[in-house]
Amino acid sequence: MEALQLLKFSLKKERLNFMAGWATSETAMSAVPEPTHDLLGSLFMGDPDSTLDTILNDLSTYDHEN
């Protein structure tokens, strides 16, 4: 009877494991992604204050047109 109870418990536990297949491997977590082009970051490579002023002026002009 005890063996049957243990078998029943193990089957129930396996069936109700909602996280099965969702685990992320350690190699996937430690993988470094390929570098992408940072278009926004490249805007600020020169003079960041001037670039920010230009962006804000363009946005202000766009807001006043609408």
Coordinates of N, CA and C in Angstrom, one line a residue:
M1 N 0.8 -1.2 0.0 CA 0.0 0.0 0.0 C 0.9 1.3 0.0
E2 N 2.0 1.2 0.8 CA 2.9 2.4 0.8 C 3.5 2.6 -0.6
A3 N 3.9 1.6 -1.3 CA 4.5 1.7 -2.6 C 3.5 2.4 -3.6
L4 N 2.2 2.0 -3.4 CA 1.2 2.6 -4.3 C 1.0 4.1 -4.0
Q5 N 1.0 4.4 -2.7 CA 0.9 5.8 -2.3 C 2.0 6.7 -2.9
L6 N 3.3 6.1 -2.8 CA 4.4 6.8 -3.3 C 4.4 7.0 -4.8
L7 N 3.9 5.9 -5.5 CA 3.8 6.0 -6.9 C 2.7 7.0 -7.3
K8 N 1.6 7.0 -6.6 CA 0.5 8.0 -6.9 C 1.1 9.5 -6.6
F9 N 1.8 9.7 -5.6 CA 2.3 11.0 -5.3 C 3.3 11.4 -6.3
S10 N 4.2 10.5 -6.8 CA 5.2 10.9 -7.8 C 4.5 11.2 -9.1
L11 N 3.4 10.5 -9.5 CA 2.7 10.8 -10.7 C 2.0 12.1 -10.6
K12 N 1.4 12.4 -9.5 CA 0.7 13.7 -9.4 C 1.7 14.8 -9.4
K13 N 2.8 14.7 -8.8 CA 3.8 15.7 -8.7 C 4.3 16.0 -10.1
E14 N 4.6 15.0 -10.9 CA 5.1 15.1 -12.3 C 4.0 15.8 -13.2
R15 N 2.8 15.4 -13.0 CA 1.8 16.0 -13.8 C 1.5 17.5 -13.6
L16 N 1.7 17.9 -12.3 CA 1.4 19.3 -11.9 C 2.6 20.2 -11.9
N17 N 3.7 19.7 -12.6 CA 4.9 20.6 -12.6 C 4.7 21.6 -13.8
F18 N 4.2 22.7 -13.5 CA 4.0 23.8 -14.5 C 5.3 24.4 -15.0
M19 N 6.4 24.2 -14.3 CA 7.6 24.9 -14.6 C 8.5 24.0 -15.5
A20 N 8.1 22.8 -15.8 CA 8.9 21.8 -16.6 C 9.0 22.4 -18.0
G21 N 10.2 22.5 -18.5 CA 10.5 23.0 -19.8 C 10.7 24.5 -19.8
W22 N 10.5 25.2 -18.7 CA 10.7 26.7 -18.7 C 12.0 27.1 -18.0
A23 N 12.8 26.1 -17.6 CA 14.0 26.5 -16.9 C 15.0 26.9 -17.9
T24 N 15.8 27.9 -17.6 CA 16.9 28.4 -18.4 C 18.2 27.9 -18.0
S25 N 19.0 27.3 -18.9 CA 20.3 26.7 -18.6 C 21.3 27.8 -18.2
E26 N 22.3 27.4 -17.4 CA 23.3 28.3 -17.0 C 24.1 28.9 -18.2
T27 N 24.3 28.1 -19.2 CA 25.0 28.5 -20.4 C 24.3 29.6 -21.1
A28 N 22.9 29.5 -21.2 CA 22.1 30.5 -21.8 C 22.1 31.8 -21.0
M29 N 22.2 31.7 -19.7 CA 22.2 32.9 -18.9 C 23.5 33.6 -18.9
S30 N 24.6 32.9 -19.1 CA 25.9 33.5 -19.1 C 26.4 34.0 -20.5
A31 N 25.6 33.7 -21.5 CA 25.9 34.0 -22.9 C 25.9 35.5 -23.0
V32 N 26.9 36.1 -23.7 CA 27.0 37.5 -23.9 C 26.3 37.8 -25.3
P33 N 25.3 38.6 -25.3 CA 24.7 38.9 -26.6 C 25.6 39.6 -27.6
E34 N 25.3 39.4 -28.9 CA 26.1 40.1 -29.9 C 25.9 41.6 -29.8
P35 N 27.0 42.4 -29.9 CA 26.8 43.8 -29.9 C 25.9 44.3 -31.0
T36 N 25.0 45.2 -30.7 CA 24.2 45.8 -31.7 C 24.6 47.3 -31.9
H37 N 24.1 47.9 -32.9 CA 24.4 49.3 -33.1 C 23.5 50.1 -32.2
D38 N 24.1 50.9 -31.4 CA 23.4 51.8 -30.5 C 23.2 53.1 -31.1
L39 N 22.1 53.3 -31.9 CA 21.9 54.5 -32.6 C 21.7 55.7 -31.7
L40 N 20.9 55.5 -30.6 CA 20.7 56.6 -29.7 C 22.0 57.0 -29.0
G41 N 22.8 56.0 -28.6 CA 24.0 56.3 -28.0 C 25.0 57.0 -28.9
S42 N 25.0 56.6 -30.2 CA 25.9 57.3 -31.1 C 25.6 58.7 -31.3
L43 N 24.3 59.2 -31.1 CA 24.0 60.6 -31.2 C 24.8 61.4 -30.2
F44 N 25.1 60.8 -29.0 CA 25.7 61.6 -28.0 C 27.2 61.4 -27.9
M45 N 27.8 60.9 -28.9 CA 29.2 60.7 -28.9 C 30.0 62.0 -29.0
G46 N 29.5 63.0 -29.6 CA 30.2 64.3 -29.8 C 29.9 65.2 -28.6
D47 N 29.1 66.2 -28.8 CA 28.7 67.1 -27.7 C 27.3 66.8 -27.3
P48 N 27.2 66.1 -26.1 CA 25.8 65.6 -25.7 C 24.8 66.8 -25.4
D49 N 25.3 67.9 -24.9 CA 24.4 69.0 -24.6 C 23.8 69.6 -25.9
S50 N 24.6 69.7 -26.9 CA 24.2 70.3 -28.2 C 23.2 69.3 -28.8
T51 N 23.5 68.0 -28.8 CA 22.6 67.0 -29.4 C 21.3 67.0 -28.7
L52 N 21.3 67.1 -27.3 CA 20.0 67.1 -26.6 C 19.2 68.3 -26.9
D53 N 19.9 69.5 -27.0 CA 19.2 70.7 -27.3 C 18.5 70.6 -28.7
T54 N 19.2 70.0 -29.7 CA 18.6 69.8 -31.0 C 17.4 68.9 -31.0
I55 N 17.5 67.8 -30.2 CA 16.4 66.9 -30.1 C 15.2 67.6 -29.5
L56 N 15.4 68.3 -28.4 CA 14.3 69.0 -27.7 C 13.7 70.1 -28.6
N57 N 14.5 70.8 -29.3 CA 14.0 71.8 -30.2 C 13.1 71.2 -31.3
D58 N 13.6 70.1 -31.9 CA 12.8 69.4 -32.9 C 11.5 68.9 -32.4
L59 N 11.5 68.3 -31.2 CA 10.3 67.9 -30.6 C 9.3 69.0 -30.2
S60 N 9.9 70.1 -29.8 CA 9.0 71.3 -29.5 C 8.4 71.8 -30.8
T61 N 9.1 71.9 -31.9 CA 8.6 72.3 -33.2 C 7.5 71.4 -33.6
Y62 N 7.7 70.1 -33.4 CA 6.7 69.1 -33.8 C 5.4 69.2 -33.0
D63 N 5.6 69.5 -31.7 CA 4.4 69.7 -30.8 C 3.6 70.9 -31.3
H64 N 4.3 72.0 -31.7 CA 3.6 73.2 -32.0 C 2.9 73.1 -33.4
E65 N 3.3 72.2 -34.2 CA 2.7 72.1 -35.5 C 1.4 71.3 -35.4
N66 N 1.3 70.5 -34.4 CA 0.0 69.7 -34.3 C -1.0 70.3 -33.5

